[in-house]
PDB file of C-alpha atoms in Angstrom:
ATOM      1  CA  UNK A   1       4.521 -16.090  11.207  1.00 35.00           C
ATOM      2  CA  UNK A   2       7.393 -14.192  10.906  1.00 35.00           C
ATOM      3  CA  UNK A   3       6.595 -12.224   7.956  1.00 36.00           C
ATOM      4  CA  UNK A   4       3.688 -10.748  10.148  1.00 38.00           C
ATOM      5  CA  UNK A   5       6.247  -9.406  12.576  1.00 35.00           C
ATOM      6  CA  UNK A   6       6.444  -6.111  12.016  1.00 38.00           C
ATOM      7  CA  UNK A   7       6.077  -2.247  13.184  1.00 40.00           C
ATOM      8  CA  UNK A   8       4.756   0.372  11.294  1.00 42.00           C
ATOM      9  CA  UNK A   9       6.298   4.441  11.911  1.00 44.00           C
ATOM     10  CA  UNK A  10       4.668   6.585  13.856  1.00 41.00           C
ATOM     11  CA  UNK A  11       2.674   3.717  15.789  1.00 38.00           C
ATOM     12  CA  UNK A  12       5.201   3.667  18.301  1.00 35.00           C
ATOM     13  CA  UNK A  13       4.321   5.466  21.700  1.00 34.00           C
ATOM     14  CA  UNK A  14       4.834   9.562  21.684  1.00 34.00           C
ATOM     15  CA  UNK A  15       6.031   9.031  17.683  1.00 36.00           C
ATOM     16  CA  UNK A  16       2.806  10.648  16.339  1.00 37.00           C
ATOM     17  CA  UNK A  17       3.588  13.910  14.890  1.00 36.00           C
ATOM     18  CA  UNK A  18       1.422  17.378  15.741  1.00 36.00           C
ATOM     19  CA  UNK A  19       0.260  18.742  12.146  1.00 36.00           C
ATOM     20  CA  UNK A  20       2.297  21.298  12.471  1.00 34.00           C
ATOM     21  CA  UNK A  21       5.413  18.787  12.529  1.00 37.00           C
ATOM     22  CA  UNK A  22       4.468  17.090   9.471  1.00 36.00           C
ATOM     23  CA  UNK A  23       6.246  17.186   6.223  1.00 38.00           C
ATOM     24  CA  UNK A  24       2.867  17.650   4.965  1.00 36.00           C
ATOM     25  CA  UNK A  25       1.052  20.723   5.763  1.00 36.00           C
ATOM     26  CA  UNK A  26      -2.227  19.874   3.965  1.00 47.00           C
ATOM     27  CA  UNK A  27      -2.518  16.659   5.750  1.00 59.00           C
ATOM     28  CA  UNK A  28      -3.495  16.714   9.345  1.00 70.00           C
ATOM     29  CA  UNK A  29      -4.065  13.732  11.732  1.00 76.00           C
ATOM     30  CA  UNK A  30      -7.819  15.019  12.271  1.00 79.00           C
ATOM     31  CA  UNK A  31      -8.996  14.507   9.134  1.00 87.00           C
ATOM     32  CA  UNK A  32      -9.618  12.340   6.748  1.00 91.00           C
ATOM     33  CA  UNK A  33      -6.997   9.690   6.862  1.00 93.00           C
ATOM     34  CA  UNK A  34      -6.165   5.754   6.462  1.00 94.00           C
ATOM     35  CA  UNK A  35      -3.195   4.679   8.839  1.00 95.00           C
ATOM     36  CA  UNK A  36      -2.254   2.030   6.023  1.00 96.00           C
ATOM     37  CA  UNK A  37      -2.890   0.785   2.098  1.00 96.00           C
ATOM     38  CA  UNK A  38      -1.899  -2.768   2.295  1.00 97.00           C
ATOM     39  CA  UNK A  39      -0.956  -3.653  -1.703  1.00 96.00           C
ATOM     40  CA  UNK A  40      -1.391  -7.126  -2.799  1.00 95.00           C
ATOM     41  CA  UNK A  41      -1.838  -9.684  -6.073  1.00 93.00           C
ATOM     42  CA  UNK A  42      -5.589 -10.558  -5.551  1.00 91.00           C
ATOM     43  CA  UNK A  43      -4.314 -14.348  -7.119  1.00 91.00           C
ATOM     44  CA  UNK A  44      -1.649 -14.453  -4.659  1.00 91.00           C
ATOM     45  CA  UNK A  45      -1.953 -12.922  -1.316  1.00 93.00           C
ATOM     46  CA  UNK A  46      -5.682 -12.472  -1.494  1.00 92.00           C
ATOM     47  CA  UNK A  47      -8.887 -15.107  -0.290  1.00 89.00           C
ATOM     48  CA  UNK A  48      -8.242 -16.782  -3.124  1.00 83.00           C
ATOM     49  CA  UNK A  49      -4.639 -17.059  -2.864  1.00 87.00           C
ATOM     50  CA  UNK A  50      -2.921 -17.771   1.057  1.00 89.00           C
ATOM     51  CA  UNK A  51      -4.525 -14.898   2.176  1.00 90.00           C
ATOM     52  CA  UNK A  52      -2.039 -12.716   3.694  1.00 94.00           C
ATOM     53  CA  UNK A  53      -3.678  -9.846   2.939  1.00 95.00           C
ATOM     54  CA  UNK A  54      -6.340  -9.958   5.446  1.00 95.00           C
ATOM     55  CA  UNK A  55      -3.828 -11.444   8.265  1.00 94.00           C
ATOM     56  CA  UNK A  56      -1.994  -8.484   8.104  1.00 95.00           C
ATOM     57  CA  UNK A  57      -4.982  -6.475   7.950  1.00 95.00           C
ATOM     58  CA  UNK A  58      -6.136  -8.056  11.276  1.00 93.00           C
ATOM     59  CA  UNK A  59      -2.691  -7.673  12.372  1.00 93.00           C
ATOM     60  CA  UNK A  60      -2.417  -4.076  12.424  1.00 94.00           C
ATOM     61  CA  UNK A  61      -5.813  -3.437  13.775  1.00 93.00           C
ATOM     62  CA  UNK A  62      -4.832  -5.583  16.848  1.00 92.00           C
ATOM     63  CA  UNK A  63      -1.508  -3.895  17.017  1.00 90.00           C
ATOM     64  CA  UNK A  64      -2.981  -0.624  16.823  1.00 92.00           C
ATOM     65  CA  UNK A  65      -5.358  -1.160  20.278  1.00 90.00           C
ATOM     66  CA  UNK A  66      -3.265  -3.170  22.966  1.00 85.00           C
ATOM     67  CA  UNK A  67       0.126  -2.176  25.053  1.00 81.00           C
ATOM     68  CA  UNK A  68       2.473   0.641  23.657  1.00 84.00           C
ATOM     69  CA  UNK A  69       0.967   0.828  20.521  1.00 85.00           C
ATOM     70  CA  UNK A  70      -2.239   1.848  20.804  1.00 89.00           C
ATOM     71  CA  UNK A  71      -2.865   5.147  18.279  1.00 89.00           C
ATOM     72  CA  UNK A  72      -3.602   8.041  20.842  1.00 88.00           C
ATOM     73  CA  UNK A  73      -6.304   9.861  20.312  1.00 88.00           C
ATOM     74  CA  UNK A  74      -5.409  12.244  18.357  1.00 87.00           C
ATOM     75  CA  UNK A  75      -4.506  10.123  15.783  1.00 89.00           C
ATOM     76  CA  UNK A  76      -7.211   8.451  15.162  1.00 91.00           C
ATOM     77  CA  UNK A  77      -8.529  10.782  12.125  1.00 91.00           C
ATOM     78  CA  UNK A  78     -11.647  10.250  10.128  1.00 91.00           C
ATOM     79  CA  UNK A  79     -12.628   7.507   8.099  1.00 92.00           C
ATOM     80  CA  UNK A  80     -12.630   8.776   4.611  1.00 92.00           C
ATOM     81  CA  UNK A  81     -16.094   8.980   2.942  1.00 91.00           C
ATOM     82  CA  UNK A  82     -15.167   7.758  -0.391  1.00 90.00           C
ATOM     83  CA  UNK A  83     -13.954   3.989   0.986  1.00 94.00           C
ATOM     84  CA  UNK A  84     -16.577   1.930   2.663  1.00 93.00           C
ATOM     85  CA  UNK A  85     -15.850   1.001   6.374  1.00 92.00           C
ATOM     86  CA  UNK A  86     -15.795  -2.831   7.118  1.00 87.00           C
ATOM     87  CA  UNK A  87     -17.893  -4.264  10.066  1.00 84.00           C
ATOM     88  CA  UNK A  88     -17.294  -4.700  12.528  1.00 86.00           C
ATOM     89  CA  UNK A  89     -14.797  -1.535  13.339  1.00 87.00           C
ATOM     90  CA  UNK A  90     -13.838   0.808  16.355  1.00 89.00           C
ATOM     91  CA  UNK A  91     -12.528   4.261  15.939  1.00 89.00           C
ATOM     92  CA  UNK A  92      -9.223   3.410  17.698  1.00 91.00           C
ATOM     93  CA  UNK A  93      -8.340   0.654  15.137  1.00 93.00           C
ATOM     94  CA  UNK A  94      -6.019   1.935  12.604  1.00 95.00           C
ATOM     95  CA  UNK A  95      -7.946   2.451   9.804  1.00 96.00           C
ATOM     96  CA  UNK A  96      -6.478   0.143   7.079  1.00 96.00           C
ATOM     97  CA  UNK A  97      -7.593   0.421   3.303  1.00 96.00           C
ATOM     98  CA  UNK A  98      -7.903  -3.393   1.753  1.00 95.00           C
ATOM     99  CA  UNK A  99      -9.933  -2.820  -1.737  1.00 93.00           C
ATOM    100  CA  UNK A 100     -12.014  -6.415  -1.121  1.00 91.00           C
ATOM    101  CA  UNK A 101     -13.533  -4.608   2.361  1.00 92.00           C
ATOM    102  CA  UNK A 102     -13.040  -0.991   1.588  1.00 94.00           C
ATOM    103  CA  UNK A 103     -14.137  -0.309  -2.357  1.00 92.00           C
ATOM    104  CA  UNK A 104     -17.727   1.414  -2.495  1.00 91.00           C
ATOM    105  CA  UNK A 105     -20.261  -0.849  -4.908  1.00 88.00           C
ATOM    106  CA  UNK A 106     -19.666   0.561  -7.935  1.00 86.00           C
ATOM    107  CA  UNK A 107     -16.532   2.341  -7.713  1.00 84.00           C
ATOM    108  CA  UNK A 108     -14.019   1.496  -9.880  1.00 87.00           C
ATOM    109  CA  UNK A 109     -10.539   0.095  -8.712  1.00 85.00           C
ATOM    110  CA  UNK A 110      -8.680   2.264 -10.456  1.00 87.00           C
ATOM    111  CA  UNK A 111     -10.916   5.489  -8.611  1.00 89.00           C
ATOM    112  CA  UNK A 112     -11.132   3.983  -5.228  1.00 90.00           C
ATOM    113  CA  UNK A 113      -7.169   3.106  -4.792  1.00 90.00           C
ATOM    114  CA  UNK A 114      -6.562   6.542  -5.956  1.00 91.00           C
ATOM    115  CA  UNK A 115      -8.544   8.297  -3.272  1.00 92.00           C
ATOM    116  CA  UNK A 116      -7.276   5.882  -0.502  1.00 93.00           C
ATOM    117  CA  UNK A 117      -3.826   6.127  -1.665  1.00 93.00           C
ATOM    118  CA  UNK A 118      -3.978  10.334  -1.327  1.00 92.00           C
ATOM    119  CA  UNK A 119      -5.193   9.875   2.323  1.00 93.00           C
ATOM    120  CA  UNK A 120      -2.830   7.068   3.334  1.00 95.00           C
ATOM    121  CA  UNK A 121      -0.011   7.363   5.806  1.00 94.00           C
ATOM    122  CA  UNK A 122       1.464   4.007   5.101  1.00 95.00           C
ATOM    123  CA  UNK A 123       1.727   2.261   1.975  1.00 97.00           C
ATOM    124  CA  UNK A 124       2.292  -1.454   2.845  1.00 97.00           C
ATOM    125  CA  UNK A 125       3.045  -3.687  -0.129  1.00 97.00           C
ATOM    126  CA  UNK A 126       3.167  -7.618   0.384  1.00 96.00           C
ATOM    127  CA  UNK A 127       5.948  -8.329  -2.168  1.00 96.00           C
ATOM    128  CA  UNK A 128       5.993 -12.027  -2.424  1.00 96.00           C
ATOM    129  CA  UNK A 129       8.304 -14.475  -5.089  1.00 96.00           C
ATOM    130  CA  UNK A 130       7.009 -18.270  -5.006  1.00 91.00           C
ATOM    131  CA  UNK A 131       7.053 -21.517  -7.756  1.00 86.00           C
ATOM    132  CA  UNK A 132       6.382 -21.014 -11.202  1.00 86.00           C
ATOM    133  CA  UNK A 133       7.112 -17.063 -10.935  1.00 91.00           C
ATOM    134  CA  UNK A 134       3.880 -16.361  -8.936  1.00 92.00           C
ATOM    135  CA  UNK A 135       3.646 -13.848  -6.258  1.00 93.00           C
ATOM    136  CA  UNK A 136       2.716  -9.669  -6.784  1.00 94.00           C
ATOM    137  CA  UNK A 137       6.825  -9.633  -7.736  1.00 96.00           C
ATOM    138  CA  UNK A 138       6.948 -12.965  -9.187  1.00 95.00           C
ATOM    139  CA  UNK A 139       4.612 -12.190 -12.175  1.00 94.00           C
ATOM    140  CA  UNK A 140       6.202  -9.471 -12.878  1.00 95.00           C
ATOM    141  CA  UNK A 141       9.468 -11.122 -14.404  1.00 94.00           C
ATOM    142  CA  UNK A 142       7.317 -11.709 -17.153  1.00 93.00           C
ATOM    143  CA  UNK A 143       7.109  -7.882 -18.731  1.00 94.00           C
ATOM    144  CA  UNK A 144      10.006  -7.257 -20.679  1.00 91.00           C
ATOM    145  CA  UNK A 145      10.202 -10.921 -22.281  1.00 90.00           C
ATOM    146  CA  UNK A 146       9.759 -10.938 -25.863  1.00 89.00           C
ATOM    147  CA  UNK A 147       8.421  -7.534 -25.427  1.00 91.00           C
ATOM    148  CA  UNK A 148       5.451  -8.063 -23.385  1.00 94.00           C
ATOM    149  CA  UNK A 149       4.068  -5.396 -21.560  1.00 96.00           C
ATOM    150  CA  UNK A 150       1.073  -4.304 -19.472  1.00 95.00           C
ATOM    151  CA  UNK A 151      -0.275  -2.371 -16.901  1.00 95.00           C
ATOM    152  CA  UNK A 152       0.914  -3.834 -13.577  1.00 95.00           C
ATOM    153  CA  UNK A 153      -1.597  -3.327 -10.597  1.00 94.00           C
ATOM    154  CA  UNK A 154       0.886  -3.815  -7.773  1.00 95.00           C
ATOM    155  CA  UNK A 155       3.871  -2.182  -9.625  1.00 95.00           C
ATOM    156  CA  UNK A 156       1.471   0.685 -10.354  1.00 95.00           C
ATOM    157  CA  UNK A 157       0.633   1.265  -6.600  1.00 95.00           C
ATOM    158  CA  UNK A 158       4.480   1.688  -5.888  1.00 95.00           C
ATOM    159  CA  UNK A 159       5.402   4.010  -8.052  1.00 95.00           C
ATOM    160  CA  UNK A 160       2.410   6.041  -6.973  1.00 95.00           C
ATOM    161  CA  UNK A 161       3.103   5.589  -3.423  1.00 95.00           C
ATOM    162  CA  UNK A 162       6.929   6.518  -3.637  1.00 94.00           C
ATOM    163  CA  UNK A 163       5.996   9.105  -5.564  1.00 94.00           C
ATOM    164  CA  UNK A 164       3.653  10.355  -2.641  1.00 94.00           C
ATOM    165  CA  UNK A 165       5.535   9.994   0.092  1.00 93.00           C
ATOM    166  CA  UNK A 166       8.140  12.017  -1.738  1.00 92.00           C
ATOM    167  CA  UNK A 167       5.944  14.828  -2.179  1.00 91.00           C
ATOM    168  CA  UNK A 168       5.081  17.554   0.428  1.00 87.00           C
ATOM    169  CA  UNK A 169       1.804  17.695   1.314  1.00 83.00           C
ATOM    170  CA  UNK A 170       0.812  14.249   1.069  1.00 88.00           C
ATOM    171  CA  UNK A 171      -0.078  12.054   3.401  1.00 91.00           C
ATOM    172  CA  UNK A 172       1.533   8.936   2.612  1.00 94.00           C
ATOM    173  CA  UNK A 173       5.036   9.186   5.379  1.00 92.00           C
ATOM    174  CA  UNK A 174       6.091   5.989   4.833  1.00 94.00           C
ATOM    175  CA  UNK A 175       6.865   2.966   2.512  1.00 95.00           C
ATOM    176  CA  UNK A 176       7.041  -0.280   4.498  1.00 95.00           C
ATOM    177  CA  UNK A 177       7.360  -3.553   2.481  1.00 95.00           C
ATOM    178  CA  UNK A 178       6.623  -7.221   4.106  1.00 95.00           C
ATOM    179  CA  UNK A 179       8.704  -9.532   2.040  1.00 96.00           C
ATOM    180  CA  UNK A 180       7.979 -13.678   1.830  1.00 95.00           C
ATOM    181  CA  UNK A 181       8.622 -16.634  -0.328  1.00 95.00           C
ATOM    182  CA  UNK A 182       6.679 -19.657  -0.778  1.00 91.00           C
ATOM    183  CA  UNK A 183       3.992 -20.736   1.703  1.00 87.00           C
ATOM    184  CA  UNK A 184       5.939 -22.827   4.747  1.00 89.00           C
ATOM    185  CA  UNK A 185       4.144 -24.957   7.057  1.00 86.00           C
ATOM    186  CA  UNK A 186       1.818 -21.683   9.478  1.00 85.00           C
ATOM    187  CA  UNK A 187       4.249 -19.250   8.053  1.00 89.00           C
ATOM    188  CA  UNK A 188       6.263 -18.906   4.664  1.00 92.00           C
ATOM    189  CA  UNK A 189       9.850 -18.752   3.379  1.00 94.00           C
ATOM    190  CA  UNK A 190      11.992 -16.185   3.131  1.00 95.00           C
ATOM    191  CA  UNK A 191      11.844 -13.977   0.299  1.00 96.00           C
ATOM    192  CA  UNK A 192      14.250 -15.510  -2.871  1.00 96.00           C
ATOM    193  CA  UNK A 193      16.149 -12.240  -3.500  1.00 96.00           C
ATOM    194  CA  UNK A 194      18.393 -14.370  -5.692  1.00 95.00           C
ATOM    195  CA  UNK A 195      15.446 -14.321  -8.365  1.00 95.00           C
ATOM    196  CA  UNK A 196      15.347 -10.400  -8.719  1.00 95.00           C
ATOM    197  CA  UNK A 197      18.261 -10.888 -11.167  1.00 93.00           C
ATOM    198  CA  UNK A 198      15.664 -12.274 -13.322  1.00 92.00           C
ATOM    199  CA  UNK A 199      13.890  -9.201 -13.503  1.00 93.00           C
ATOM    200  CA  UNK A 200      14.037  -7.278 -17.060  1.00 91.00           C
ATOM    201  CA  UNK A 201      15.940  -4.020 -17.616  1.00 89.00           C
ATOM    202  CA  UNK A 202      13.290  -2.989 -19.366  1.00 89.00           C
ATOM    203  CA  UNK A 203      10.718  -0.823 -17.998  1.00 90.00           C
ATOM    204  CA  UNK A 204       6.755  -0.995 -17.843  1.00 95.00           C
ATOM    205  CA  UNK A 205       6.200   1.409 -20.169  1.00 94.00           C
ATOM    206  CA  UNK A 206       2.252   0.550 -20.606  1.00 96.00           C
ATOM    207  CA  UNK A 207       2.432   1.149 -16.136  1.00 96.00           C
ATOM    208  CA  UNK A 208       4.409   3.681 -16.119  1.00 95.00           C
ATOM    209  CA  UNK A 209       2.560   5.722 -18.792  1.00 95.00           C
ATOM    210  CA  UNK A 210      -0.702   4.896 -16.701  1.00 95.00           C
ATOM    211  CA  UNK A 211       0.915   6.324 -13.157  1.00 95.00           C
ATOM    212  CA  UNK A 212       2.118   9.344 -14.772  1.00 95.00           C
ATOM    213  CA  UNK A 213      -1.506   9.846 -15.745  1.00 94.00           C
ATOM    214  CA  UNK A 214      -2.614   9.244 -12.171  1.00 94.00           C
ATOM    215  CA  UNK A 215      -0.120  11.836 -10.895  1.00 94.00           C
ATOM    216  CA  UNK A 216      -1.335  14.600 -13.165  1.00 93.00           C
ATOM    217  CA  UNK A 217      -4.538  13.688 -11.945  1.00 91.00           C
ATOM    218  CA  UNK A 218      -3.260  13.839  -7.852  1.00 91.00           C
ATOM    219  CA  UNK A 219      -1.624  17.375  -8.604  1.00 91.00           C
ATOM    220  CA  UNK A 220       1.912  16.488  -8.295  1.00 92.00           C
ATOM    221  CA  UNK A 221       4.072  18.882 -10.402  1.00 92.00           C
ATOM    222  CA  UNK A 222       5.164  18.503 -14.374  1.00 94.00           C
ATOM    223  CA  UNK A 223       8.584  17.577 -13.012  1.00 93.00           C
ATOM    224  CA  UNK A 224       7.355  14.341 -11.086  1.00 92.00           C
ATOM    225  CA  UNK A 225       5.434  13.335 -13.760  1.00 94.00           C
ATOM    226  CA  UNK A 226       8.610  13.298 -16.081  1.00 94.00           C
ATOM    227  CA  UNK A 227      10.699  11.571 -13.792  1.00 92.00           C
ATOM    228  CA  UNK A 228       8.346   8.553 -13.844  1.00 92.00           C
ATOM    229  CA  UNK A 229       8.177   8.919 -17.349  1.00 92.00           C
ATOM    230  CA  UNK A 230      11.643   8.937 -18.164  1.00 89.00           C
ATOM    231  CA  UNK A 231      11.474   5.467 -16.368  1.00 83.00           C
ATOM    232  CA  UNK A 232      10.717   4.222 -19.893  1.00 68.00           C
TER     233      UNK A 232
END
């Protein structure tokens, strides 16, 4: 499908990075270290749902051992010990968080995406819009309507993960979104970006409040933390 058609940065041959070239001096590519956080609406892009979220799982880790973009070896890092490693796996797949394969029995979600999100190095979010405003963007047209609120999962992971890959010394080095519309025959539509005009002005404040929490807790400075605050 073409929505699994992508390339992520730094898998491309001689892209990876020495430490010493990152923006991030506390991260190195020997350590502990996911290659990718794919972000998803369980509902939607889960098992449950049309289950993109494991296809592009699969994806990369097949991407990530054949031809030109096979991670070199030292790139391969260390799978982290608080996320749980799926079976079967090889040390030269990219190691790619999913929180239905990679949460630890009894961790909570809210714990286990913060500690894979801190040693991520791609954040990739499956932003989908399909019928009846479903899909991880679709549902969210609903905050702002007659003043409902709540804490968005998927909206929360973004503003974490831009605010990471903003920061120096984090891992997270790059943002990259795969975009789709409604299920279509093997593959699905393109995205409706006609519909984000239906999207409230007003913020999350109830998500927002809750990922400015979540910063504090990562160690990003006061300054950060009011930027995503002043959101609401």
């Amino acid at each position: 499908a073409p929505a699994l058609s992508f390339s992520l940065p730094g898998f491309l041959p001689g892209s990876f990075m020495h430490e010493t070239e990152m923006h991030a001096t506390i991260f190195n590519l020997r350590g502990e270290l996911m290659h990718a956080f794919v972000c998803y609406r369980v509902v939607t892009e889960g098992k449950v749902g049309n289950g993109l979220a494991e296809r592009v799982v699969a994806k990369i880790r097949c991407m990530s051992t054949h031809g030109d973009l096979q991670i070199p070896r030292h790139g391969w890092g260390i799978w982290p010990k608080s996320a749980k490693r799926p079976v079967p796996f090889r040390p030269e797949e990219a190691k790619v968080f999913l929180d239905v394969d990679c949460l630890v029995d009894g961790q909570s979600w809210c714990d286990g995406f913060v500690e894979a999100l801190s040693h991520s190095m791609v954040f990739v979010p499956l932003l989908s819009w399909t019928a009846e405003d479903r899909g991880s963007v679709g549902q969210m047209s609903r905050i702002g309507v007659d003043g409902f609120d709540r804490v968005d999962n998927v909206l929360l992971e973004l503003i974490i993960a831009t605010a990471l890959r903003d920061e120096p010394g984090a891992a997270v080095q790059a943002v990259v979104p795969v975009l789709i519309g409604a299920a279509e025959g093997d593959g699905f539509a393109p995205f409706p970006f006609s519909k984000l005009a239906r999207l409230s002005d007003e913020p999350s404040r109830a998500t927002n409040a809750r990922a400015a929490a979540i910063l504090r807790q990562l160690g990003l400075g006061e300054d950060k933390v009011q930027a995503v605050l002043r959101l609401s």
